[in-house]
Amino acid sequence: SDYDLDISEHHGASATGVVSRWTVAASVGGKESLAGKMAADPGNFHLRLVPWVGVAALVSVDGKTAVPSKGRAFCFLPLPAETGLPVHVNGYFELSSNRRDIWRGDDMAGEGRIRAEWNKALLEDVVAPTYARMLLRLSKTAEPESSEWYHSLWPSETIAEPWASLARRVYSEVAGLPVLY
């Protein structure tokens, strides 16, 4: 589902507050996606994998076009590490033991490998299409004078893994969509 969310912040006894508008896109990976297949695999049931994600972009603050936020990863609560993306990403990620980042690594075996593959599948097969859908939706509402803002919501190619694989997949997903015209 896709929706806009207004968040009103009031600090202290001040009568004035700040209203931030966010665009949110959420999805559940289907059984055809790798994440859906991994979640439905009886051998993985003990991991309780759920292919559910959300992507959120800051649209405006007090009615003025916003500077994109420094993207963070969330697994219901924020993780300390920044993603390098201009959007926030929430998902049922498998987390590192210190809960500072998502589980990753190509040199793992056993359950560690499954956890790393899960996060990669979640990013590439569920987050990427959700992010692309959000960009498509925003392309229809962006005013010509805010095209710089719209383009700033696209992922950079200079971010670290595992977020770089997400960025590459977002570009693949939008290739056939009318997001630039």
Short mmCIF file of C-alpha atoms in Angstrom, two decimals:
data_model
loop_
_atom_site.label_atom_id
_atom_site.label_comp_id
_atom_site.label_asym_id
_atom_site.label_seq_id
_atom_site.Cartn_x
_atom_site.Cartn_y
_atom_site.Cartn_z
CA SER A 1 0.00 0.00 0.00
CA ASP A 2 1.09 3.57 -0.65
CA TYR A 3 0.14 6.60 1.38
CA ASP A 4 1.23 10.03 2.60
CA LEU A 5 1.79 10.59 6.29
CA ASP A 6 1.92 13.95 8.11
CA ILE A 7 3.89 13.99 11.34
CA SER A 8 3.49 16.97 13.65
CA GLU A 9 6.34 17.63 16.09
CA HIS A 10 5.99 19.97 19.05
CA HIS A 11 8.93 20.59 21.35
CA GLY A 12 8.46 21.96 24.84
CA ALA A 13 5.74 24.48 25.65
CA SER A 14 5.98 26.07 22.21
CA ALA A 15 2.62 26.45 20.49
CA THR A 16 4.20 26.18 17.06
CA GLY A 17 5.34 22.91 15.66
CA VAL A 18 6.87 21.40 12.57
CA VAL A 19 4.82 19.27 10.17
CA SER A 20 6.75 16.79 8.06
CA ARG A 21 5.09 15.00 5.16
CA TRP A 22 6.39 11.56 4.22
CA THR A 23 5.47 9.33 1.31
CA VAL A 24 5.42 5.68 2.29
CA ALA A 25 5.27 2.58 0.10
CA ALA A 26 4.88 -0.87 1.65
CA SER A 27 4.82 -4.35 0.13
CA VAL A 28 4.75 -8.01 0.96
CA GLY A 29 6.84 -10.26 -1.28
CA GLY A 30 4.77 -12.84 -3.10
CA LYS A 31 5.41 -16.54 -3.43
CA GLU A 32 7.06 -15.95 -6.83
CA SER A 33 9.85 -13.83 -5.32
CA LEU A 34 12.98 -15.43 -3.88
CA ALA A 35 12.13 -13.87 -0.50
CA GLY A 36 8.65 -15.40 -0.68
CA LYS A 37 10.07 -18.80 -1.53
CA MET A 38 12.57 -18.60 1.32
CA ALA A 39 9.84 -17.60 3.79
CA ALA A 40 7.62 -20.50 2.65
CA ASP A 41 10.42 -23.10 2.84
CA PRO A 42 9.65 -25.44 5.78
CA GLY A 43 13.38 -25.66 6.50
CA ASN A 44 13.37 -21.93 7.29
CA PHE A 45 10.23 -21.78 9.44
CA HIS A 46 12.29 -21.54 12.63
CA LEU A 47 13.75 -18.25 11.34
CA ARG A 48 10.25 -16.73 11.06
CA LEU A 49 11.02 -14.95 7.78
CA VAL A 50 8.35 -12.49 6.63
CA PRO A 51 8.86 -10.74 3.26
CA TRP A 52 7.34 -7.43 4.36
CA VAL A 53 9.02 -4.05 3.71
CA GLY A 54 8.39 -0.31 3.66
CA VAL A 55 10.19 2.61 2.04
CA ALA A 56 9.65 6.20 3.22
CA ALA A 57 10.77 9.49 1.65
CA LEU A 58 10.60 12.92 3.26
CA VAL A 59 8.51 15.10 0.93
CA SER A 60 8.09 18.40 2.73
CA VAL A 61 8.60 20.24 6.01
CA ASP A 62 6.00 22.89 6.84
CA GLY A 63 4.80 22.80 3.24
CA LYS A 64 8.23 23.50 1.72
CA THR A 65 10.05 20.93 -0.38
CA ALA A 66 12.36 19.00 1.91
CA VAL A 67 16.01 18.12 1.64
CA PRO A 68 16.10 14.31 1.47
CA SER A 69 16.78 12.63 4.78
CA LYS A 70 19.85 10.54 5.52
CA GLY A 71 18.42 7.10 4.99
CA ARG A 72 18.36 4.62 7.82
CA ALA A 73 17.52 0.96 7.99
CA PHE A 74 14.78 -0.14 10.34
CA CYS A 75 13.71 -3.51 11.62
CA PHE A 76 10.68 -1.93 13.32
CA LEU A 77 13.13 0.18 15.35
CA PRO A 78 15.93 2.24 13.78
CA LEU A 79 19.32 0.64 13.34
CA PRO A 80 22.33 2.86 14.13
CA ALA A 81 23.99 2.54 10.71
CA GLU A 82 23.01 4.85 7.86
CA THR A 83 22.34 3.20 4.50
CA GLY A 84 23.61 5.96 2.22
CA LEU A 85 20.17 6.03 0.58
CA PRO A 86 17.97 9.16 0.53
CA VAL A 87 15.04 7.14 1.93
CA HIS A 88 14.35 5.06 5.03
CA VAL A 89 13.96 1.29 4.57
CA ASN A 90 12.03 -0.87 7.04
CA GLY A 91 11.84 -4.63 6.79
CA TYR A 92 11.85 -7.96 8.54
CA PHE A 93 15.63 -8.10 8.26
CA GLU A 94 17.87 -10.61 9.94
CA LEU A 95 20.12 -8.50 12.17
CA SER A 96 23.71 -8.81 13.31
CA SER A 97 24.11 -10.10 16.86
CA ASN A 98 24.77 -6.57 18.18
CA ARG A 99 21.68 -5.22 16.31
CA ARG A 100 23.75 -2.50 14.65
CA ASP A 101 23.28 -3.58 11.02
CA ILE A 102 21.62 -6.18 8.87
CA TRP A 103 23.22 -9.62 8.64
CA ARG A 104 25.45 -9.93 5.57
CA GLY A 105 28.43 -11.74 4.15
CA ASP A 106 29.26 -13.96 1.21
CA ASP A 107 31.72 -16.15 3.10
CA MET A 108 29.26 -17.73 5.53
CA ALA A 109 27.91 -21.24 5.83
CA GLY A 110 24.84 -22.82 7.35
CA GLU A 111 22.26 -20.63 9.05
CA GLY A 112 24.46 -17.52 8.73
CA ARG A 113 24.43 -17.94 4.97
CA ILE A 114 20.63 -18.31 4.94
CA ARG A 115 20.29 -15.11 6.99
CA ALA A 116 22.58 -13.20 4.61
CA GLU A 117 20.77 -14.58 1.54
CA TRP A 118 17.43 -13.62 3.13
CA ASN A 119 18.48 -9.99 3.54
CA LYS A 120 19.79 -9.84 -0.01
CA ALA A 121 16.56 -11.36 -1.35
CA LEU A 122 14.47 -8.98 0.74
CA LEU A 123 16.42 -5.96 -0.54
CA GLU A 124 16.52 -6.97 -4.19
CA ASP A 125 13.16 -8.74 -4.64
CA VAL A 126 10.87 -6.79 -2.32
CA VAL A 127 12.45 -3.44 -1.33
CA ALA A 128 13.67 -2.57 -4.86
CA PRO A 129 10.26 -2.90 -6.57
CA THR A 130 8.66 -1.01 -3.66
CA TYR A 131 11.21 1.81 -3.96
CA ALA A 132 10.66 1.90 -7.76
CA ARG A 133 6.88 2.10 -7.25
CA MET A 134 7.37 5.01 -4.85
CA LEU A 135 9.55 6.83 -7.42
CA LEU A 136 6.86 6.26 -10.05
CA ARG A 137 4.17 7.63 -7.74
CA LEU A 138 6.27 10.70 -6.87
CA SER A 139 7.06 11.33 -10.55
CA LYS A 140 3.34 11.91 -11.13
CA THR A 141 3.06 14.46 -8.34
CA ALA A 142 6.40 16.30 -8.59
CA GLU A 143 6.11 19.84 -9.93
CA PRO A 144 8.58 20.88 -12.67
CA GLU A 145 10.31 23.27 -10.26
CA SER A 146 10.89 20.40 -7.83
CA SER A 147 12.60 18.09 -10.32
CA GLU A 148 15.92 18.50 -8.49
CA TRP A 149 14.24 17.30 -5.29
CA TYR A 150 12.67 14.35 -7.13
CA HIS A 151 16.00 13.30 -8.62
CA SER A 152 17.65 13.54 -5.20
CA LEU A 153 15.40 10.67 -4.03
CA TRP A 154 17.11 8.27 -6.42
CA PRO A 155 19.80 6.00 -4.96
CA SER A 156 23.41 6.91 -5.52
CA GLU A 157 25.81 4.43 -7.06
CA THR A 158 28.46 5.26 -4.47
CA ILE A 159 26.97 3.50 -1.45
CA ALA A 160 28.29 0.45 0.35
CA GLU A 161 26.94 -3.08 0.21
CA PRO A 162 24.40 -4.44 0.83
CA TRP A 163 22.62 -1.20 -0.06
CA ALA A 164 24.49 -0.88 -3.38
CA SER A 165 22.87 -4.11 -4.61
CA LEU A 166 19.50 -2.55 -3.74
CA ALA A 167 20.41 0.61 -5.68
CA ARG A 168 21.38 -1.40 -8.77
CA ARG A 169 18.13 -3.34 -8.59
CA VAL A 170 16.06 -0.14 -8.22
CA TYR A 171 17.55 1.12 -11.49
CA SER A 172 16.67 -2.20 -13.16
CA GLU A 173 13.12 -1.97 -11.82
CA VAL A 174 12.52 1.57 -13.11
CA ALA A 175 14.01 0.88 -16.55
CA GLY A 176 10.60 0.24 -18.09
CA LEU A 177 8.61 2.72 -16.02
CA PRO A 178 7.67 6.30 -17.03
CA VAL A 179 9.56 7.87 -14.12
CA LEU A 180 11.42 10.61 -16.00
CA TYR A 181 8.75 11.93 -18.35
#
